[in-house]
Structure formats: C-alpha cells, structure tokens
Short mmCIF file of C-alpha atoms in Angstrom, two decimals:
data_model
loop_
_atom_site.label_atom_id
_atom_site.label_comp_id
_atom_site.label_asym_id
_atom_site.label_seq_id
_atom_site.Cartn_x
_atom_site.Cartn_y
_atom_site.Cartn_z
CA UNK A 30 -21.26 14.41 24.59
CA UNK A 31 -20.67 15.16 20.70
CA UNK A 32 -18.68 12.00 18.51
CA UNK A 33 -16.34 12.68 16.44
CA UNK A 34 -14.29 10.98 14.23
CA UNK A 35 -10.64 11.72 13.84
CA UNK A 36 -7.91 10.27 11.13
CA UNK A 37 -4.44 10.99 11.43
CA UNK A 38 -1.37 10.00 8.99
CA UNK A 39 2.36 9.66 10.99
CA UNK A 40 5.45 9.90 9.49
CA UNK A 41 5.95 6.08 7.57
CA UNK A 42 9.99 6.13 9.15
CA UNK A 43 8.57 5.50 12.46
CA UNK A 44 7.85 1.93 13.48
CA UNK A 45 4.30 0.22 14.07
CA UNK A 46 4.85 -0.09 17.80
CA UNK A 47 5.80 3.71 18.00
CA UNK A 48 2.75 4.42 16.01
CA UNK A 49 1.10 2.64 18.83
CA UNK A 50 2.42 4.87 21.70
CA UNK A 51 1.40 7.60 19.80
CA UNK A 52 -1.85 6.67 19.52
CA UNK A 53 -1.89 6.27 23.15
CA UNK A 54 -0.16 9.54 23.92
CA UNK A 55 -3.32 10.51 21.99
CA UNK A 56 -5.91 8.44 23.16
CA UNK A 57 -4.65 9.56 27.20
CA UNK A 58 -4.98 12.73 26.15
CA UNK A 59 -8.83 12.64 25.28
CA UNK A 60 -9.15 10.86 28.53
CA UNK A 61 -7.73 13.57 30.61
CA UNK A 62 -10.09 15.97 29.30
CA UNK A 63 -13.27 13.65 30.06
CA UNK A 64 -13.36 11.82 26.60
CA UNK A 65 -13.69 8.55 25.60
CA UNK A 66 -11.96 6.46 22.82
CA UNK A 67 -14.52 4.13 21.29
CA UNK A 68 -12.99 2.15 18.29
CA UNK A 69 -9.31 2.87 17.28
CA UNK A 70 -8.27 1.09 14.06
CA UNK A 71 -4.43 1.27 12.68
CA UNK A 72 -4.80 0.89 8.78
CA UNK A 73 -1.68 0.07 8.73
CA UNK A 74 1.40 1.50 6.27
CA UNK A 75 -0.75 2.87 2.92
CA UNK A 76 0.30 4.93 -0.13
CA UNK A 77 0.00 9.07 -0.09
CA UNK A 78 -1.90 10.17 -2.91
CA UNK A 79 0.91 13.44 -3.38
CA UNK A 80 3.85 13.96 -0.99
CA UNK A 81 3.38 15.39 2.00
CA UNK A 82 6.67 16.59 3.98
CA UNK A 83 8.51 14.99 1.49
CA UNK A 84 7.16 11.42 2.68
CA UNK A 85 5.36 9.15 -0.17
CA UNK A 86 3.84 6.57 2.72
CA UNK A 87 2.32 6.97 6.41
CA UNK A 88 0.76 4.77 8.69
CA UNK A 89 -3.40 5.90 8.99
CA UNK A 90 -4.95 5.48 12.42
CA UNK A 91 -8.78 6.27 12.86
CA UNK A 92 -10.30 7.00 16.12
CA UNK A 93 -13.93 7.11 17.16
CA UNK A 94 -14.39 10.03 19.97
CA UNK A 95 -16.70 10.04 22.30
CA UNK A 96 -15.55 13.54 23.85
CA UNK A 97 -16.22 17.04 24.97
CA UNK A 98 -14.98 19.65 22.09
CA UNK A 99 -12.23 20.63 24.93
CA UNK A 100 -10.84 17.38 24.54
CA UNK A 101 -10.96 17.08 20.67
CA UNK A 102 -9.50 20.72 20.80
CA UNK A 103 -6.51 19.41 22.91
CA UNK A 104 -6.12 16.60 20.76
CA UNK A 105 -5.45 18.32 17.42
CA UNK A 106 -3.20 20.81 19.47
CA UNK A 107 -0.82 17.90 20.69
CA UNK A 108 -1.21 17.11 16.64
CA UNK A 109 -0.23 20.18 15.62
CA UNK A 110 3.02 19.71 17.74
CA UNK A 111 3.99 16.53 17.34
CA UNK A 112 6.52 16.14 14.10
CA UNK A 113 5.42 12.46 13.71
CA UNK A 114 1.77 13.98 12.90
CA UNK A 115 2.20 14.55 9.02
CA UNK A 116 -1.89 15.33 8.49
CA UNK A 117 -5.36 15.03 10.23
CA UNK A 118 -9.16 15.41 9.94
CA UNK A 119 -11.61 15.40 12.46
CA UNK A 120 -15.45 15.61 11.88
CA UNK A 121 -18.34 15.59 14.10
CA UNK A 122 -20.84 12.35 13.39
CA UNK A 123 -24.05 11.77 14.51
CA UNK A 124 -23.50 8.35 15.27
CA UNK A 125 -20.61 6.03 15.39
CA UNK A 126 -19.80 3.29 13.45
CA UNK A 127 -19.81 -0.56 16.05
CA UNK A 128 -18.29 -2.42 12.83
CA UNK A 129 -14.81 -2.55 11.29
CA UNK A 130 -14.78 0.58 9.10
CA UNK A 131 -14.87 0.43 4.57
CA UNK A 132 -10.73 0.77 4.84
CA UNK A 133 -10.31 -2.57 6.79
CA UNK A 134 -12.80 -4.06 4.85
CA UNK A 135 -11.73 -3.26 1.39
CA UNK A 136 -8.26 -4.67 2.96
CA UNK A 137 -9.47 -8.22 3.15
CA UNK A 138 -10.95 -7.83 -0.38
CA UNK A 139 -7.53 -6.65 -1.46
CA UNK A 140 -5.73 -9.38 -0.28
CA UNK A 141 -8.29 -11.60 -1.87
CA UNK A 142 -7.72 -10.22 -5.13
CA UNK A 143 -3.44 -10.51 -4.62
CA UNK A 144 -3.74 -13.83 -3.95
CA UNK A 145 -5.77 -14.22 -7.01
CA UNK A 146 -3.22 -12.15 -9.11
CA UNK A 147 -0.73 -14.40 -8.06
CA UNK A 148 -2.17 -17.98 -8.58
CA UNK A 149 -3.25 -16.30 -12.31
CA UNK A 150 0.51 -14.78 -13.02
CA UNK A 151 1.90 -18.35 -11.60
CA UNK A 152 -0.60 -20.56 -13.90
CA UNK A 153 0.29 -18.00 -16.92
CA UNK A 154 4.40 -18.18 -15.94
CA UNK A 155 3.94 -22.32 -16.19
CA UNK A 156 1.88 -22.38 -19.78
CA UNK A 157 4.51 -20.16 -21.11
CA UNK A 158 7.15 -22.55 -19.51
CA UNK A 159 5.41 -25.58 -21.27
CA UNK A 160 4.81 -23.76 -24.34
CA UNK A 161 8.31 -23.19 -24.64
CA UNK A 162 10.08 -26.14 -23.99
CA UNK A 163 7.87 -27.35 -26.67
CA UNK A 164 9.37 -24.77 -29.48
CA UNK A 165 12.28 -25.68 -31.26
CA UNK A 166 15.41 -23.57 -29.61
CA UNK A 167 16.20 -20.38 -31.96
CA UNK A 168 20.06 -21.08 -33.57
CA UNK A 169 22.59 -18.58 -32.26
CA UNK A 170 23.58 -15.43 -33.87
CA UNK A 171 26.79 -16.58 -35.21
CA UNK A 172 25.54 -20.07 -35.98
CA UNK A 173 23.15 -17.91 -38.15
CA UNK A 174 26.03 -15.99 -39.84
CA UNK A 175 27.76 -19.34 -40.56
CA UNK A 176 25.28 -20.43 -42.23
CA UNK A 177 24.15 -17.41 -43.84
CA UNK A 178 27.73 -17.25 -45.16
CA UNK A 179 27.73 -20.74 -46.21
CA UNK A 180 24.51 -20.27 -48.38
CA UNK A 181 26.26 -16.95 -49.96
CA UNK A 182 29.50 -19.21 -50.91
CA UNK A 183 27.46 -21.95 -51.98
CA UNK A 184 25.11 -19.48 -54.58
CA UNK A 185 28.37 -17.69 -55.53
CA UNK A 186 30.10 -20.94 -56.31
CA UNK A 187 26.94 -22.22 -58.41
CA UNK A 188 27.15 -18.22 -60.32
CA UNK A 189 30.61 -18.64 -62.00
CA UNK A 190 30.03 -22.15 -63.54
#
C-alpha cells in the first residue's frame, strides 16, 4: 500500500482531549477502509502564520498513513465536513519517518532556549536591582521646584544689594 503523510490544523476553541477524539474519528476512519495509522503526533496549540476562519491559533496533528488511496480519499472527505477541520495537506512519501518528526524536535530546543531567556532576563532584572539601590534616589519634582525657587530668591536677593 502507498504512505502518506497527512497534517491537519483544528479549530484552537476546541479542547486537547476533543482534538483527540477527532483524531480518532479520523484515525477509525482509515481503518475502516483497510488503512493503517503508523505514527500520530499532536504538536500541540501553535501560532497561524495569517488567519484562517478568523482563528489566529490551531492545534497541528500529523499522521503517518499506511493506506489504500480509498481510505486517504475518505479521510480528507470527513475533513472537508467537519467544521473543527480549519486546513489540511496530505502527500504521498516514499518512506515513513520511525523517529519523532523536526516539529517535536525543534520543540525541545525551544523550550531550551525559554528557559535560557528567562534565567538571562532574571540575572539582568537583579544587576539592574543592585545597580540601583546603589544610585543616589532622584529628589522629587516639587522638592526640585523648592529648591529651584530658593536658588532664584537667593540670586535675586544678592542682585539688588
């Protein structure tokens, strides 16, 4: 049989667990019509790159198919119908991937790097604390008029002698 690879992006108001039974729904599907569902991998919540249906998130799901075209065909039809489906692309492969694929990958690199942003913005927030309590405190602004005013008398006084 031909493999396939198929993404779809649902609607990002439904929840993670209904994302799930969809998948299912989807993944019974292929099954009825003599398929197979290798790998299935739920990417989780992710940004749009434009708005599509007036949603600016969805939740990616990537199956690998092992499956007759029939199947694949029914697949994208139940797709089609479904309103939670907001996009999808299936392509035929010559050979499927047995390792996590480059999006859950680059997720755990991503993470690596936020954690890293974070210890950096929390050492920088702490220097400038330091740095800070070192500086003499500016005067307020009408301490600063007082004495502004004061210094005007005082010249103004020292004038008319």
């Amino acid at each position: 049989m031909p493999l396939y690879e198929t993404v779809f992006i649902a609607r990002q108001d439904i929840s993670g667990p209904q994302v799930d039974a969809l998948a299912d729904q989807l993944t019974a599907i292929v099954a009825e019509q003599g398929g197979e569902v290798k790998k299935r991998e739920n990417w989780g919540l992710r940004n749009l790159a434009f708005r599509i249906k007036k949603n600016r998130k969805g939740h990616y799901v990537l199956f690998n198919l092992d499956a007759p075209p029939a199947a694949v065909a029914e697949m994208e039809r139940n797709m089609r119908l479904n309103e939670d489906v907001l996009r999808y692309l299936t392509i035929r492969v010559e050979a499927l991937d047995e390792g996590p694929s480059v999006m859950l990958q680059s997720r755990g690199r991503s993470d690596d790097r936020d954690r890293d942003r974070d210890r950096d913005r929390d050492r920088d927030r702490d220097r400038d604390r330091e740095r800070d309590r070192d500086r003499p405190r500016d005067r307020g602004y009408r301490e600063m008029e007082t004495a502004t005013a004061t210094a005007t008398a005082t010249t103004a006084e020292g004038v008319e002698q």
